[in-house]
C-alpha cells in the first residue's frame, strides 16, 4: 500500500493495528527519530531497548525485561541493510500476543535466513526517501501486510477514513 512517507507508513501501520493512547511500543534505542516520532503520533508511549553491539539491531535478549502490561507492539529496525534477529523477536511477540511492525526503511531487499525482511511481522514499513538505498524522486513510503483487515484499515487511514469521496467510515 503506497503512502506519502516512511514515517506515515509506520504511524498508519500502528493505528491500523489498533495501537494508540495508553499503549506502549518497544523499539531499538539507536533508530532514526522517525520510528519514535511515528509511535508518538499514533498516541502510544515509546519503550526503548538497547542494540546488539555486534549487529546494531534490536537485541532480542533485552525485550522481555522491557515488557509491561501496556506493551502492544515491537518495532524491530533492520539497519544498514542488516536484518534484525527476527526468529527470537517473533517468538517473544507470539508468546506475549504482541504485534510486530518491521521498520525496513534501511534494508530494502535484505534477507534473514533466506527470507526477505518485511515478511516476518504483522506489518512492514518502507521509506523511499531520496537518500534511501531504494529512493524515489521525491518522498514516498509503503506498508505491506498479508492481513486483509490491517490492509483495509491502512487504506482507510491513508485516505482520511474514506472509501468513497465525502463518506468517512473512521476518523
Coordinates of C-alpha atoms in Angstrom, one line a residue:
X1 CA 0.0 0.0 0.0
X2 CA 1.6 3.3 -1.1
X3 CA 1.7 6.1 1.4
X4 CA 3.3 9.5 1.5
X5 CA 6.4 8.7 3.6
X6 CA 8.1 6.0 5.6
X7 CA 7.1 7.8 8.8
X8 CA 3.5 7.8 7.7
X9 CA 3.8 4.1 6.9
X10 CA 4.9 3.4 10.5
X11 CA 2.2 5.6 12.0
X12 CA -0.6 4.2 9.8
X13 CA 0.6 0.6 10.5
X14 CA 0.4 1.2 14.2
X15 CA -3.0 2.8 14.0
X16 CA -4.3 0.0 11.7
X17 CA -3.1 -2.5 14.4
X18 CA -5.2 -0.7 17.0
X19 CA -2.2 0.9 18.8
X20 CA -2.9 4.3 20.4
X21 CA -3.1 6.2 23.6
X22 CA -2.3 4.1 26.7
X23 CA -0.3 1.6 24.7
X24 CA 3.4 1.1 24.6
X25 CA 5.6 0.2 21.7
X26 CA 9.1 -1.2 22.1
X27 CA 11.8 -0.3 19.6
X28 CA 15.6 -0.1 19.5
X29 CA 17.3 3.0 21.0
X30 CA 19.6 3.7 18.1
X31 CA 16.9 4.1 15.4
X32 CA 16.2 7.3 13.4
X33 CA 13.8 9.7 15.1
X34 CA 11.1 8.8 12.5
X35 CA 10.4 5.5 14.2
X36 CA 9.8 7.0 17.6
X37 CA 8.1 10.0 16.1
X38 CA 5.5 7.7 14.5
X39 CA 4.9 5.9 17.8
X40 CA 4.2 9.3 19.4
X41 CA 2.0 10.4 16.5
X42 CA -0.1 7.2 16.9
X43 CA -0.6 8.3 20.6
X44 CA 1.4 5.4 22.1
X45 CA 4.4 5.6 24.5
X46 CA 7.9 4.7 23.5
X47 CA 9.9 2.0 25.3
X48 CA 13.5 1.6 24.2
X49 CA 15.8 -1.4 24.3
X50 CA 19.5 -1.5 23.5
X51 CA 21.0 -2.6 20.3
X52 CA 23.1 -5.7 20.0
X53 CA 26.7 -4.4 20.0
X54 CA 27.7 -6.7 17.1
X55 CA 24.8 -6.0 14.7
X56 CA 23.5 -2.6 15.9
X57 CA 20.0 -4.1 15.6
X58 CA 17.4 -4.7 18.4
X59 CA 18.8 -7.1 20.9
X60 CA 16.1 -9.8 21.5
X61 CA 17.6 -10.5 24.9
X62 CA 16.6 -7.0 26.0
X63 CA 12.9 -7.3 25.0
X64 CA 11.2 -9.3 27.8
X65 CA 12.6 -7.2 30.6
X66 CA 11.1 -4.1 28.9
X67 CA 7.6 -5.5 28.6
X68 CA 4.8 -4.1 30.6
X69 CA 1.0 -4.9 30.6
X70 CA 0.7 -1.8 28.3
X71 CA 3.1 -3.2 25.6
X72 CA 1.2 -3.8 22.4
X73 CA 3.9 -4.0 19.7
X74 CA 7.5 -4.4 18.8
X75 CA 9.2 -2.4 16.1
X76 CA 12.5 -4.1 15.1
X77 CA 14.5 -1.8 12.8
X78 CA 16.5 -3.5 10.0
X79 CA 19.5 -1.2 9.9
X80 CA 22.3 -0.6 7.4
X81 CA 21.0 -3.4 5.2
X82 CA 21.3 -5.9 8.1
X83 CA 18.2 -7.7 9.3
X84 CA 17.2 -7.7 12.9
X85 CA 17.3 -11.2 14.6
X86 CA 13.7 -12.0 13.7
X87 CA 13.3 -15.5 14.9
X88 CA 13.6 -14.7 18.6
X89 CA 11.8 -11.4 18.2
X90 CA 8.8 -13.2 16.6
X91 CA 8.9 -15.9 19.3
X92 CA 8.7 -13.3 22.0
X93 CA 5.9 -11.4 20.2
X94 CA 3.8 -14.5 19.8
X95 CA 4.4 -15.6 23.4
X96 CA 3.1 -12.2 24.6
X97 CA 0.5 -11.5 22.0
X98 CA 2.3 -8.5 20.5
X99 CA 2.1 -7.1 17.0
X100 CA 5.3 -6.8 15.1
X101 CA 5.8 -3.9 12.8
X102 CA 9.1 -4.2 10.9
X103 CA 10.9 -0.9 10.0
X104 CA 12.5 -1.8 6.7
X105 CA 13.4 1.7 5.7
X106 CA 17.2 0.9 5.7
X107 CA 17.1 -2.6 4.4
X108 CA 15.2 -2.9 1.1
X109 CA 15.9 -6.4 -0.3
X110 CA 17.8 -7.7 2.8
X111 CA 17.3 -11.3 3.8
X112 CA 17.2 -13.1 7.1
X113 CA 17.8 -16.8 6.8
X114 CA 16.9 -16.7 3.1
X115 CA 13.7 -14.8 3.6
X116 CA 13.2 -11.1 2.8
X117 CA 12.8 -8.6 5.6
X118 CA 9.2 -7.3 5.8
X119 CA 7.8 -10.8 5.6
X120 CA 8.1 -11.8 9.3
X121 CA 5.9 -9.4 11.2
X122 CA 2.3 -8.5 11.0
X123 CA 3.1 -5.3 9.0
X124 CA 6.3 -3.9 7.4
X125 CA 7.1 -0.3 6.5
X126 CA 9.4 1.0 3.9
X127 CA 10.6 4.5 3.1
X128 CA 11.6 5.7 -0.4
X129 CA 13.1 9.0 0.7
X130 CA 15.7 10.0 -1.9
X131 CA 18.6 9.2 0.3
X132 CA 17.5 5.6 0.9
X133 CA 19.1 2.6 -0.9
X134 CA 15.8 2.5 -2.9
X135 CA 14.8 6.1 -3.2
X136 CA 12.1 7.9 -5.1
X137 CA 12.5 11.2 -7.0
X138 CA 10.6 12.8 -4.1
X139 CA 9.4 11.2 -0.9
X140 CA 7.3 8.0 -0.6
X141 CA 6.6 5.1 1.6
X142 CA 4.8 1.7 1.6
X143 CA 3.1 -0.6 4.1
X144 CA 3.0 -4.3 3.4
X145 CA 0.9 -7.0 5.2
X146 CA -0.8 -10.2 4.5
X147 CA -3.6 -9.4 6.9
X148 CA -6.6 -8.2 5.0
X149 CA -8.1 -6.3 7.9
X150 CA -4.9 -4.4 8.6
X151 CA -4.6 -3.6 4.8
X152 CA -8.2 -2.3 4.7
X153 CA -7.6 -0.2 7.7
X154 CA -4.4 1.3 6.3
X155 CA -6.3 2.1 3.0
X156 CA -9.0 4.0 5.1
X157 CA -6.5 5.8 7.2
X158 CA -4.4 7.0 4.3
X159 CA -7.5 8.4 2.7
X160 CA -9.0 10.4 5.6
X161 CA -11.1 7.4 6.7
X162 CA -12.9 7.3 3.3
X163 CA -13.6 4.5 0.8
X164 CA -15.5 7.0 -1.4
X165 CA -15.5 10.7 -1.7
X166 CA -17.1 12.5 1.3
X167 CA -18.1 9.3 3.1
X168 CA -15.8 8.8 6.1
X169 CA -16.0 5.5 7.8
X170 CA -13.4 6.3 10.5
X171 CA -11.6 9.2 12.0

